[in-house]
PDB file of C-alpha atoms in Angstrom:
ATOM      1  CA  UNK D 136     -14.526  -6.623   1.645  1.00  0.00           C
ATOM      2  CA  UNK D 137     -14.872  -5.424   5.158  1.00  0.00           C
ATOM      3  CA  UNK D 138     -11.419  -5.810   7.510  1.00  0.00           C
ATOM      4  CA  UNK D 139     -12.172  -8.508  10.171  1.00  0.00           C
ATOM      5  CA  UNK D 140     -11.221  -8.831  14.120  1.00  0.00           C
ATOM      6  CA  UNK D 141      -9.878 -12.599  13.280  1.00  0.00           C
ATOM      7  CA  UNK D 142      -7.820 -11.243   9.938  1.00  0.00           C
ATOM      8  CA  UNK D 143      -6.386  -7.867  12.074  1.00  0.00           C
ATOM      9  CA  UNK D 144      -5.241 -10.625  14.942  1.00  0.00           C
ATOM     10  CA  UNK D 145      -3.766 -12.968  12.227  1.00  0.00           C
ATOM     11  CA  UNK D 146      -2.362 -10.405  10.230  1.00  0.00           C
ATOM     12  CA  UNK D 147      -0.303  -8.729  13.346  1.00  0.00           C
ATOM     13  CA  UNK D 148       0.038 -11.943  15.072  1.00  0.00           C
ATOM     14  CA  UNK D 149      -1.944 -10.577  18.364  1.00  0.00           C
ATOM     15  CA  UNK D 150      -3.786 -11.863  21.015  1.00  0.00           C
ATOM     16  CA  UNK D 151      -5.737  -8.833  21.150  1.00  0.00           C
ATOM     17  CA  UNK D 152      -6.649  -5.254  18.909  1.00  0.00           C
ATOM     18  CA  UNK D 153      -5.173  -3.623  22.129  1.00  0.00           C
ATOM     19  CA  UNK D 154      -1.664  -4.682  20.941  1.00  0.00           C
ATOM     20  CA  UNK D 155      -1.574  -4.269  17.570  1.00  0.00           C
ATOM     21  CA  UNK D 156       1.464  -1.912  16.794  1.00  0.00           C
ATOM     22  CA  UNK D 157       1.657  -2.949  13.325  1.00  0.00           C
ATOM     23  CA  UNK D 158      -0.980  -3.977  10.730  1.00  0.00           C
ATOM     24  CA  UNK D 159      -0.074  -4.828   6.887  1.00  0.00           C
ATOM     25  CA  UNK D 160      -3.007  -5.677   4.772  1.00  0.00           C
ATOM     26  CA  UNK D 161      -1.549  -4.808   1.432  1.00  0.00           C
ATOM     27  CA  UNK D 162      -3.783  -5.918  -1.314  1.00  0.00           C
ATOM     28  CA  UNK D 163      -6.404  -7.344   0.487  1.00  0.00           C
ATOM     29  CA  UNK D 164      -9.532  -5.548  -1.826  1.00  0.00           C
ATOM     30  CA  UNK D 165     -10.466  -3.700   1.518  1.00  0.00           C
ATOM     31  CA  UNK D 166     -13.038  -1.426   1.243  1.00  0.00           C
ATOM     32  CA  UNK D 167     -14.589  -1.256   5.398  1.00  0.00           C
ATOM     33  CA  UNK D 168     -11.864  -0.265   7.442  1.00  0.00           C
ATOM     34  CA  UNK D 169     -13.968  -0.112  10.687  1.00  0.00           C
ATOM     35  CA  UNK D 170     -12.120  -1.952  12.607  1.00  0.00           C
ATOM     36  CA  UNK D 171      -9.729   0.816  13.288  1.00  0.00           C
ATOM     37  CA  UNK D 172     -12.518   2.175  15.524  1.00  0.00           C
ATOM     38  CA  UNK D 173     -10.838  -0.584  17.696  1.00  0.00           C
ATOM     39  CA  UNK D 174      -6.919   0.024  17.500  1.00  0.00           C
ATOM     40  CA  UNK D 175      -6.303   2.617  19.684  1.00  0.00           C
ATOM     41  CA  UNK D 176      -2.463   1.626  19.361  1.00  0.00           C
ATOM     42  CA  UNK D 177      -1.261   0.535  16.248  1.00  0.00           C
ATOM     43  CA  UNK D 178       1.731   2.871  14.970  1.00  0.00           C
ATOM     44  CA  UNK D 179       1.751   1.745  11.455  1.00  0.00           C
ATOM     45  CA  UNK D 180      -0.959   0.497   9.036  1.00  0.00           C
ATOM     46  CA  UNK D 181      -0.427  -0.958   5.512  1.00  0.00           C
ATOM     47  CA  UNK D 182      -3.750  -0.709   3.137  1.00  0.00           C
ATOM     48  CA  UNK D 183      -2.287   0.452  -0.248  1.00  0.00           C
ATOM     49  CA  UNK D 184      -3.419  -1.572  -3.017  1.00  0.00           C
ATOM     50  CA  UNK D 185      -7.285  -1.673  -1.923  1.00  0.00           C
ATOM     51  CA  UNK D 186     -10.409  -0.245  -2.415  1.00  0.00           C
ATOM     52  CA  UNK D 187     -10.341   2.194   0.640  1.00  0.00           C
ATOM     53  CA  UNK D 188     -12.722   5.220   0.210  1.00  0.00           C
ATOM     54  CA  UNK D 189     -13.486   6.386   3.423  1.00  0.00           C
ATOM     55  CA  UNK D 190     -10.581   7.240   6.327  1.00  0.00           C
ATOM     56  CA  UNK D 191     -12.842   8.268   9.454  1.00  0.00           C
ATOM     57  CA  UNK D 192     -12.010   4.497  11.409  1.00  0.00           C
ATOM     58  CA  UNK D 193      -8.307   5.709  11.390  1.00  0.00           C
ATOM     59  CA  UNK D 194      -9.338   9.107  13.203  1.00  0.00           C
ATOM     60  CA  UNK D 195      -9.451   6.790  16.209  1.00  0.00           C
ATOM     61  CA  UNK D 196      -5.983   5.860  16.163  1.00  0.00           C
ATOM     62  CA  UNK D 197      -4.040   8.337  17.923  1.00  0.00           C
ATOM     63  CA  UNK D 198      -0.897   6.559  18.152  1.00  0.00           C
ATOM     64  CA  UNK D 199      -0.714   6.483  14.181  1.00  0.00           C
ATOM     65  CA  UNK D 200       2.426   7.524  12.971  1.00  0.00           C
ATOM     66  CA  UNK D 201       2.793   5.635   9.299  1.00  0.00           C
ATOM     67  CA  UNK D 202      -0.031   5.515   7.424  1.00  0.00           C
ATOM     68  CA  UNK D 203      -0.134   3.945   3.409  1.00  0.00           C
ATOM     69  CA  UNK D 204      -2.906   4.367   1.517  1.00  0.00           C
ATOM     70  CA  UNK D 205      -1.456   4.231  -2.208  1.00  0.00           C
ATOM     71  CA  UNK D 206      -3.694   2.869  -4.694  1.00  0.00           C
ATOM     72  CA  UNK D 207      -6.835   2.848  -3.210  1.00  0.00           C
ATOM     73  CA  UNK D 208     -10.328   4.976  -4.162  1.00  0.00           C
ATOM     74  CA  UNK D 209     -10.230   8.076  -1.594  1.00  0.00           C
ATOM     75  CA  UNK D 210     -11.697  10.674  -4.113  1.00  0.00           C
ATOM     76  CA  UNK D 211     -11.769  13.646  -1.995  1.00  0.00           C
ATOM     77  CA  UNK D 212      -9.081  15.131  -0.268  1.00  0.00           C
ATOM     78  CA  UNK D 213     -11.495  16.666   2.300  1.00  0.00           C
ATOM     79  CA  UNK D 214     -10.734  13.056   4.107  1.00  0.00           C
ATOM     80  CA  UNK D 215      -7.758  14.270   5.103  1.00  0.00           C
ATOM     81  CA  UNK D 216     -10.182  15.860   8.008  1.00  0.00           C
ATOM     82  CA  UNK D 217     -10.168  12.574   9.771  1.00  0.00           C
ATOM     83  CA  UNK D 218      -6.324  12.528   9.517  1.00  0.00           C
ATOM     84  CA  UNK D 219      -6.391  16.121  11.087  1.00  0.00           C
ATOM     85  CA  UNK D 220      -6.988  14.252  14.393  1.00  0.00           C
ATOM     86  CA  UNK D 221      -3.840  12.366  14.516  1.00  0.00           C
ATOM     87  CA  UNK D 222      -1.082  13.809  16.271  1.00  0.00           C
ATOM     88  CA  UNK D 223       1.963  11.615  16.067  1.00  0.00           C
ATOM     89  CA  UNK D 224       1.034  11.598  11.711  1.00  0.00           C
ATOM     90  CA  UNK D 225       4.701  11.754  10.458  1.00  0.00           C
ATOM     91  CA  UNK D 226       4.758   9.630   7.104  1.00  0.00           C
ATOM     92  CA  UNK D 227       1.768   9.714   4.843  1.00  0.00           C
ATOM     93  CA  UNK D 228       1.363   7.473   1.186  1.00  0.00           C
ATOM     94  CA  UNK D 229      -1.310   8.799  -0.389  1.00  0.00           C
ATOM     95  CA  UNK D 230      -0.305   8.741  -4.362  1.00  0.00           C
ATOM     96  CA  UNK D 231      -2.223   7.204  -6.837  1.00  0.00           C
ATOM     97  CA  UNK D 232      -5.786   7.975  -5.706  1.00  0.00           C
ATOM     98  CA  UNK D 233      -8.870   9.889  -7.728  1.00  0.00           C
ATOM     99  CA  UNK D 234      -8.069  12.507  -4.727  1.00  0.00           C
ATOM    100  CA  UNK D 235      -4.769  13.475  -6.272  1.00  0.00           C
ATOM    101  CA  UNK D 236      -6.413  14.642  -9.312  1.00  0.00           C
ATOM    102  CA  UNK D 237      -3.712  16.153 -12.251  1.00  0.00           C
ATOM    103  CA  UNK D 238      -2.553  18.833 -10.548  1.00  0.00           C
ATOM    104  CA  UNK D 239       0.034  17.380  -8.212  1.00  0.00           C
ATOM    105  CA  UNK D 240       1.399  20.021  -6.949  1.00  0.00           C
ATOM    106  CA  UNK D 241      -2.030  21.844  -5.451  1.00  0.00           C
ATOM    107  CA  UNK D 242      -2.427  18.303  -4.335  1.00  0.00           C
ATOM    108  CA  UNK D 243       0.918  18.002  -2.324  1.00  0.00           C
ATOM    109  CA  UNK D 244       0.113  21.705  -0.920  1.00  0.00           C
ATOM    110  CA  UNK D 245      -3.294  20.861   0.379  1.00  0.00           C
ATOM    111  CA  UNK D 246      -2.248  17.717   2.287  1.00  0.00           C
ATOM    112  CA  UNK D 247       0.948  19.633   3.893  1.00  0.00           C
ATOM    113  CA  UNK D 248      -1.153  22.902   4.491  1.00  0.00           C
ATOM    114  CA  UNK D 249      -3.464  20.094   6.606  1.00  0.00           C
ATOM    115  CA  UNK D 250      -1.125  17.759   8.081  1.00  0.00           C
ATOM    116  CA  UNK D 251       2.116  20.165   8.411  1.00  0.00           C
ATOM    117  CA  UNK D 252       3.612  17.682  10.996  1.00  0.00           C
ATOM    118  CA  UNK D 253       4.462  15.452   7.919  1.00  0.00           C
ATOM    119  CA  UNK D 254       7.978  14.977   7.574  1.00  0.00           C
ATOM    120  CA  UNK D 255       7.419  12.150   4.494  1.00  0.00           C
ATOM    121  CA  UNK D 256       4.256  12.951   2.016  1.00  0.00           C
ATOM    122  CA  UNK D 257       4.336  10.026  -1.095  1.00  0.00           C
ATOM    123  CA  UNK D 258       7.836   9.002  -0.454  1.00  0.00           C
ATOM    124  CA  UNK D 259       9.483  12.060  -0.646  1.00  0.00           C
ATOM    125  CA  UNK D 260      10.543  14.364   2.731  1.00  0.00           C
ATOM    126  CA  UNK D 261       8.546  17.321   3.486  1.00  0.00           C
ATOM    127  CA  UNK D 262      10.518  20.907   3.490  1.00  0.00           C
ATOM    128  CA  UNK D 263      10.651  23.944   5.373  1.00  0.00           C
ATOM    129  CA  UNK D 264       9.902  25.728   2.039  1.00  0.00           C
ATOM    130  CA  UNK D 265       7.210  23.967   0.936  1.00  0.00           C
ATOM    131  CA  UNK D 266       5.516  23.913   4.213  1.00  0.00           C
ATOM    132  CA  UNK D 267       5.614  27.954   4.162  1.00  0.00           C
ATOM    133  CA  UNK D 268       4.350  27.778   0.128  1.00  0.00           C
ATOM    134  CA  UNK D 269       1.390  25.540   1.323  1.00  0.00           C
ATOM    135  CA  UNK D 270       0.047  28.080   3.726  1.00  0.00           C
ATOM    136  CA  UNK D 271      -0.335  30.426   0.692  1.00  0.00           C
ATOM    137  CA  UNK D 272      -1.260  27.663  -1.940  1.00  0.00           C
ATOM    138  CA  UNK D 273      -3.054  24.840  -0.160  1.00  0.00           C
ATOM    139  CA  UNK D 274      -6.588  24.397   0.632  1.00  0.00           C
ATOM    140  CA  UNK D 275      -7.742  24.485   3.989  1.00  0.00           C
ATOM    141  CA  UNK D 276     -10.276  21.624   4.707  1.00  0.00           C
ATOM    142  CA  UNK D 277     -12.609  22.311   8.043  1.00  0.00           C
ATOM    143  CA  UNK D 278     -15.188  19.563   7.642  1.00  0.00           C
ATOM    144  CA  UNK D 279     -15.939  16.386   6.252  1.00  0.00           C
ATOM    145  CA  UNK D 280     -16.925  14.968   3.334  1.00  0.00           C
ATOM    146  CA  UNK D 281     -20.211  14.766   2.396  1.00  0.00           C
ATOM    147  CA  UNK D 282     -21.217  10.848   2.357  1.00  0.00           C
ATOM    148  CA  UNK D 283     -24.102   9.206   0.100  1.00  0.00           C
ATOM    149  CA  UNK D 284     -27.063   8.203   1.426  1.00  0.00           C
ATOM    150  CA  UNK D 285     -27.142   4.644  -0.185  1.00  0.00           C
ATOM    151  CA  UNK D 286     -30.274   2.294  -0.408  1.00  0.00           C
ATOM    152  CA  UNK D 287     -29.210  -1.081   1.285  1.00  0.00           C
ATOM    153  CA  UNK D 288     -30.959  -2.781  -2.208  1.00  0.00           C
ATOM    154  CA  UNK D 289     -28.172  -1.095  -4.392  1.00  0.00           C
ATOM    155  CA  UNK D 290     -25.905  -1.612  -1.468  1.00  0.00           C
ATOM    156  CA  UNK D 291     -26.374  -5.187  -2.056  1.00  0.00           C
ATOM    157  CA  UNK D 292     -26.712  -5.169  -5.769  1.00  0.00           C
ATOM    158  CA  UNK D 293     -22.920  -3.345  -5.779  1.00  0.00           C
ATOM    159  CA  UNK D 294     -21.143  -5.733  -3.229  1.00  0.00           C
ATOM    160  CA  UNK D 295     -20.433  -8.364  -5.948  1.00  0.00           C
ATOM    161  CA  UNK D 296     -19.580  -6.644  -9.186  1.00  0.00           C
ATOM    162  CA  UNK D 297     -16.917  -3.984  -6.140  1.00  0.00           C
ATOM    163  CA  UNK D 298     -15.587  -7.729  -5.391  1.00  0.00           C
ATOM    164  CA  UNK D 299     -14.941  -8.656  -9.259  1.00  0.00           C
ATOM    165  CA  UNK D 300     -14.187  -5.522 -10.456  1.00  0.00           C
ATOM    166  CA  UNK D 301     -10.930  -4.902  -7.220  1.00  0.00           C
ATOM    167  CA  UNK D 302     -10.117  -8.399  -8.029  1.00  0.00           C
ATOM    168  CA  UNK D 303      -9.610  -8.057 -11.697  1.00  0.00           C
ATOM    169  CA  UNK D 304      -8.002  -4.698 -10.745  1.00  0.00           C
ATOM    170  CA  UNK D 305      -5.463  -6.377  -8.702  1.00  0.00           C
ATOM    171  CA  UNK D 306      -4.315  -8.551 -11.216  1.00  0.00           C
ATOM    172  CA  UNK D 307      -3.883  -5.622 -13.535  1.00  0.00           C
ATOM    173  CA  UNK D 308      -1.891  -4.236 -11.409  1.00  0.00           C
ATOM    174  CA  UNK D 309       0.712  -6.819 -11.042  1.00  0.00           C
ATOM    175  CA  UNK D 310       0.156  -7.287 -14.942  1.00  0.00           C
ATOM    176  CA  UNK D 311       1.391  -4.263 -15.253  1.00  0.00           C
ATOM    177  CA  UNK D 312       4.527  -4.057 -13.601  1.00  0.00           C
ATOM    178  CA  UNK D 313       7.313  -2.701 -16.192  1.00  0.00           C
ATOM    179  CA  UNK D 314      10.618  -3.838 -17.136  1.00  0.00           C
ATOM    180  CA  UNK D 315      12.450  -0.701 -15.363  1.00  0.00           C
ATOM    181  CA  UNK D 316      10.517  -0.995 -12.206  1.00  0.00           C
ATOM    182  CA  UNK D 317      11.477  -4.687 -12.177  1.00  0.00           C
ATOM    183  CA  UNK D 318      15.019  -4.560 -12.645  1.00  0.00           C
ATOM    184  CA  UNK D 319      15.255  -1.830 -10.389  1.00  0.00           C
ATOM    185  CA  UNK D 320      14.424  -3.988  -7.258  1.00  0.00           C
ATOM    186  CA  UNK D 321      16.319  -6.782  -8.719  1.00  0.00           C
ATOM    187  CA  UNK D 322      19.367  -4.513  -8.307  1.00  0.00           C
ATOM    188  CA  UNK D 323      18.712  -3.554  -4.929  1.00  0.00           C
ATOM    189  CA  UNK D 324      18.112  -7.138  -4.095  1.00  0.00           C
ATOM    190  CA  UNK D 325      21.595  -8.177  -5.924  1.00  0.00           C
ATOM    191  CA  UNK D 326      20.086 -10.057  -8.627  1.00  0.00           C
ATOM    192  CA  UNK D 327      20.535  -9.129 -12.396  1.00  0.00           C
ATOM    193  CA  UNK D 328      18.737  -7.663 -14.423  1.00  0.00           C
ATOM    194  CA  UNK D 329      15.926  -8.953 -16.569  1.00  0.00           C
ATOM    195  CA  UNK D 330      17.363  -8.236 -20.752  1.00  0.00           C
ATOM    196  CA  UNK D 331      14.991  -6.370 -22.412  1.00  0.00           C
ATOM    197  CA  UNK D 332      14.631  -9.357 -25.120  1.00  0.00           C
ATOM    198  CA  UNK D 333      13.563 -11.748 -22.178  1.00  0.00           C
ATOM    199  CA  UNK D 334      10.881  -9.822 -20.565  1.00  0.00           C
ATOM    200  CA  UNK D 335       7.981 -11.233 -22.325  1.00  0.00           C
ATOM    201  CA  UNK D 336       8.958 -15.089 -20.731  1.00  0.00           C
ATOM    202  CA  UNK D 337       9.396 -13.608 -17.605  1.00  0.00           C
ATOM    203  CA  UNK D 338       6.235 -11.316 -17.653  1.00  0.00           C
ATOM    204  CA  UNK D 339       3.095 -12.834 -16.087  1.00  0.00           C
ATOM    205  CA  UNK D 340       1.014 -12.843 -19.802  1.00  0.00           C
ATOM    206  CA  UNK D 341       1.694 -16.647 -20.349  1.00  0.00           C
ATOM    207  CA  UNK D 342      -0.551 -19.383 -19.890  1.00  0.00           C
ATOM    208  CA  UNK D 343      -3.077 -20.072 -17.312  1.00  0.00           C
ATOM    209  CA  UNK D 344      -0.419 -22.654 -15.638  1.00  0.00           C
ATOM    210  CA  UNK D 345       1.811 -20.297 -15.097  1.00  0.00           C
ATOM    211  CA  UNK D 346      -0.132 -17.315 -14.035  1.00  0.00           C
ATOM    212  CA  UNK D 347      -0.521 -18.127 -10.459  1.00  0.00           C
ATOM    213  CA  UNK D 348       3.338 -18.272 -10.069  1.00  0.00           C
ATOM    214  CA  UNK D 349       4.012 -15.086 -12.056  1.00  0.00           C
ATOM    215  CA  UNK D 350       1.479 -13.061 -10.319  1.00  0.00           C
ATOM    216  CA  UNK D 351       2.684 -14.007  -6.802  1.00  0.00           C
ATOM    217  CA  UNK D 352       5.942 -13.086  -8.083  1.00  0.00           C
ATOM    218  CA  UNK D 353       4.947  -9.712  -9.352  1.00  0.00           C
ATOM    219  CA  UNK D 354       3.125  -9.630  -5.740  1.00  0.00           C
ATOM    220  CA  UNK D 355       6.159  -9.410  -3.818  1.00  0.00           C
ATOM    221  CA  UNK D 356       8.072  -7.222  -6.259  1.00  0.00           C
ATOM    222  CA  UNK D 357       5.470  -4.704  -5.451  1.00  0.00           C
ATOM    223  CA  UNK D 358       5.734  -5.516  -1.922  1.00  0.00           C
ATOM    224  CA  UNK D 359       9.111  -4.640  -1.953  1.00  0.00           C
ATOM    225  CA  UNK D 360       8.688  -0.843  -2.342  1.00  0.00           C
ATOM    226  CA  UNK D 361       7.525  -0.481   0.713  1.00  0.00           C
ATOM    227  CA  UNK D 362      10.188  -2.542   2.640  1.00  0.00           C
ATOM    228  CA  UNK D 363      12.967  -0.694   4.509  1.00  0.00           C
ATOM    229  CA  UNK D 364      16.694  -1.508   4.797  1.00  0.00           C
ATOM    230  CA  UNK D 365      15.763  -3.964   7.632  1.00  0.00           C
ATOM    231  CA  UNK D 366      12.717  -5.302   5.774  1.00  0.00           C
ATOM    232  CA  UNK D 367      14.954  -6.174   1.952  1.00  0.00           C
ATOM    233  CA  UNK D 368      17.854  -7.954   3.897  1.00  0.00           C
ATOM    234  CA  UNK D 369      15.173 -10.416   5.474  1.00  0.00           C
ATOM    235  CA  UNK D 370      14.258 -10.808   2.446  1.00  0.00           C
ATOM    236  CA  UNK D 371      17.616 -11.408   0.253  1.00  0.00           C
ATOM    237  CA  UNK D 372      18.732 -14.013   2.985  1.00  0.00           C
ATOM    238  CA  UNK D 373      15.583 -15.707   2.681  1.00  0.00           C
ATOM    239  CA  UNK D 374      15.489 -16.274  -0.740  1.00  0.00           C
ATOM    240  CA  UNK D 375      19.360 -16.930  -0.736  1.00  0.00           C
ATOM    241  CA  UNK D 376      18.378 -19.727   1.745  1.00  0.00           C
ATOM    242  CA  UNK D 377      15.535 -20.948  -0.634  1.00  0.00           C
ATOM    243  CA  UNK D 378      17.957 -21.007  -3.844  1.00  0.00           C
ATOM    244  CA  UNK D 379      20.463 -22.604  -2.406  1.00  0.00           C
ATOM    245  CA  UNK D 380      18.305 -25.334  -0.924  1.00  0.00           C
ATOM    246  CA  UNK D 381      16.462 -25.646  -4.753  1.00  0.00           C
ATOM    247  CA  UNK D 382      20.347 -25.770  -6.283  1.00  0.00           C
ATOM    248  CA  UNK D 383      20.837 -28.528  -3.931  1.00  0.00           C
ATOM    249  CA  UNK D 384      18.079 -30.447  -4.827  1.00  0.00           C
ATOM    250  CA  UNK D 385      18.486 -30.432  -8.607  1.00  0.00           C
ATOM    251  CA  UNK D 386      22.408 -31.344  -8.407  1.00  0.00           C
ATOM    252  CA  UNK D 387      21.006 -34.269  -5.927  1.00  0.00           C
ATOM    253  CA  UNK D 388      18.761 -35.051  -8.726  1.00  0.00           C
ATOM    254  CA  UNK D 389      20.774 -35.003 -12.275  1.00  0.00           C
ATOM    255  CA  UNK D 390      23.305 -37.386 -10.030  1.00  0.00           C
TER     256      UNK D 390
END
C-alpha cells in the first residue's frame, strides 16, 4: 500500500506537504513511504502498525524529531543509516520488528551507539550510562542495506497476497489484545476494569455482527499507547460526552 499526496493532506489536515508538522498513519498496511521524499517539515510521524521495510524517504526529513515505527517489517538494523541523517532525532519506537532480533540488549546498544542524540529509544529514556556502554557494545553501521533486485512480474504477483496477508495481520493484532493490557488503559482512562470471568463477551472472538464493533474498539485501545497526557484527556471528555448523550437517549426511550 503505497502512502499517497491526497491521504498525507487528509491525514494532517494540510493544504500542502510543505506544512505538514504532524502525520499519523497508524495502521494503515503501509509499505511505500516515499512520500517523505516530500516533507521536508514534519516533526512527528506515526507508521507503527504497518508493513514498513525500508526508512530511506524519512532521511529527507530533517526536521524529524518523533519517529514510530513499532510493528512494522524493518529487518535490518543497518536502516538505521538513513536515520543517521536526522539531526533533531530525539524519540525513536522501533520495538517489535524482525530488526530487533532476541537479543535486546545488543539491539538497544546498536541503535544508541548510531543515533546517541536519542533521549527516548522504545518508550523508555536513554542514559548517560548506557550511551557510554554502547560505544563499547554496539555495532557501528556505515552504509546501507543491501536492497533486492526484484523482477516487476513477482513484484506484481506479491502486491496482493502483501495486501491480504497485513490485513489479516492487523486483525490479529487487535485479536490479540490481552486482558492486562486492556484494563490497564481502562484505568488510566477512569473506567473499571474488565473481570477476568467477562473477558471472553467483551473480547472481539464473537460473531461476525459484532466483529466490526469489537475490532474498532480494540483499534483505539491500541491507539491509546501512544497518546500523551494532552492526547487521553481529549479523549476521556469525548467519550464522557458520547455516554452521557447515549444514557440520555435510552432513559428518553424506556419513558
Amino acid at each position: 500500500m503505497k502512502l499517497t499526496r491526497k491521504a498525507v493532506l487528509s491525514r494532517a489536515k494540510a493544504t500542502e506537504l510543505g506544512s505538514v508538522r504532524k502525520l499519523n498513519c497508524w495502521g494503515s498496511r503501509l509499505t511505500d513511504i516515499s512520500i517523505c521524499h516530500e516533507l521536508p517539515n514534519v516533526e512527528v510521524i506515526t507508521f507503527s502498525v504497518n508493513n514498513i521495510s525500508d526508512l530511506e524517504p524519512v532521511s529527507q526529513c530533517q526536521h524529524l524529531t518523533e519517529l514510530y515505527l513499532r510493528k512494522n517489517r524493518i529487518a535490518s538494523l543497518a536502516e538505521l543509516f538513513h536515520l543517521k541523517k536526522l539531526p533533531h532525532l530525539r524519540i525513536l519506537w522501533l520495538s517489535e520488528n524482525p530488526c530487533c532480533g532476541p537479543d535486546l540488549h545488543r539491539y538497544r546498544m546498536t541503535v544508541l551507539r548510531n543515533l546517541p542524540n536519542l533521549q527516548k529509544l522504545d518508550n523508555q529514556l536513554v542514559t548517560e550510562e548506557e550511551l557510554s556502554h554502547a560505544l563499547l557494545e554496539g555495532e557501528e553501521i556505515t552504509a546501507p542495506p543491501a536492497k533486492l533486485d526484484l523482477d516487476n512480474c513477482c513484484q506484481n504477483t506479491t502486491m496482493e497476497s502483501s495486501v491480504t496477508d497485513s490485513t489479516a495481520e492487523s486483525e490479529n493484532d487487535l485479536m490479540n489484545f490481552s486482558l492486562e493490557e486492556t484494563n490497564k488503559i481502562r484505568q488510566q482512562l477512569g473506567m473499571k476494569p474488565v473481570p477476568r470471568d467477562k473477558f471472553s463477551s467483551f473480547s472481539p472472538r464473537e460473531v461476525d455482527g459484532n466483529r466490526k464493533n469489537r475490532n474498532i474498539l480494540n483499534a483505539i485501545l491500541l491507539l491509546l499507547e501512544e497518546l500523551d497526557l494532552e492526547g487521553l484527556e481529549v479523549v476521556y471528555q469525548t467519550s464522557g460526552n458520547k455516554l452521557q448523550a447515549l444514557q440520555k437517549k435510552e432513559l428518553h426511550e424506556e419513558r
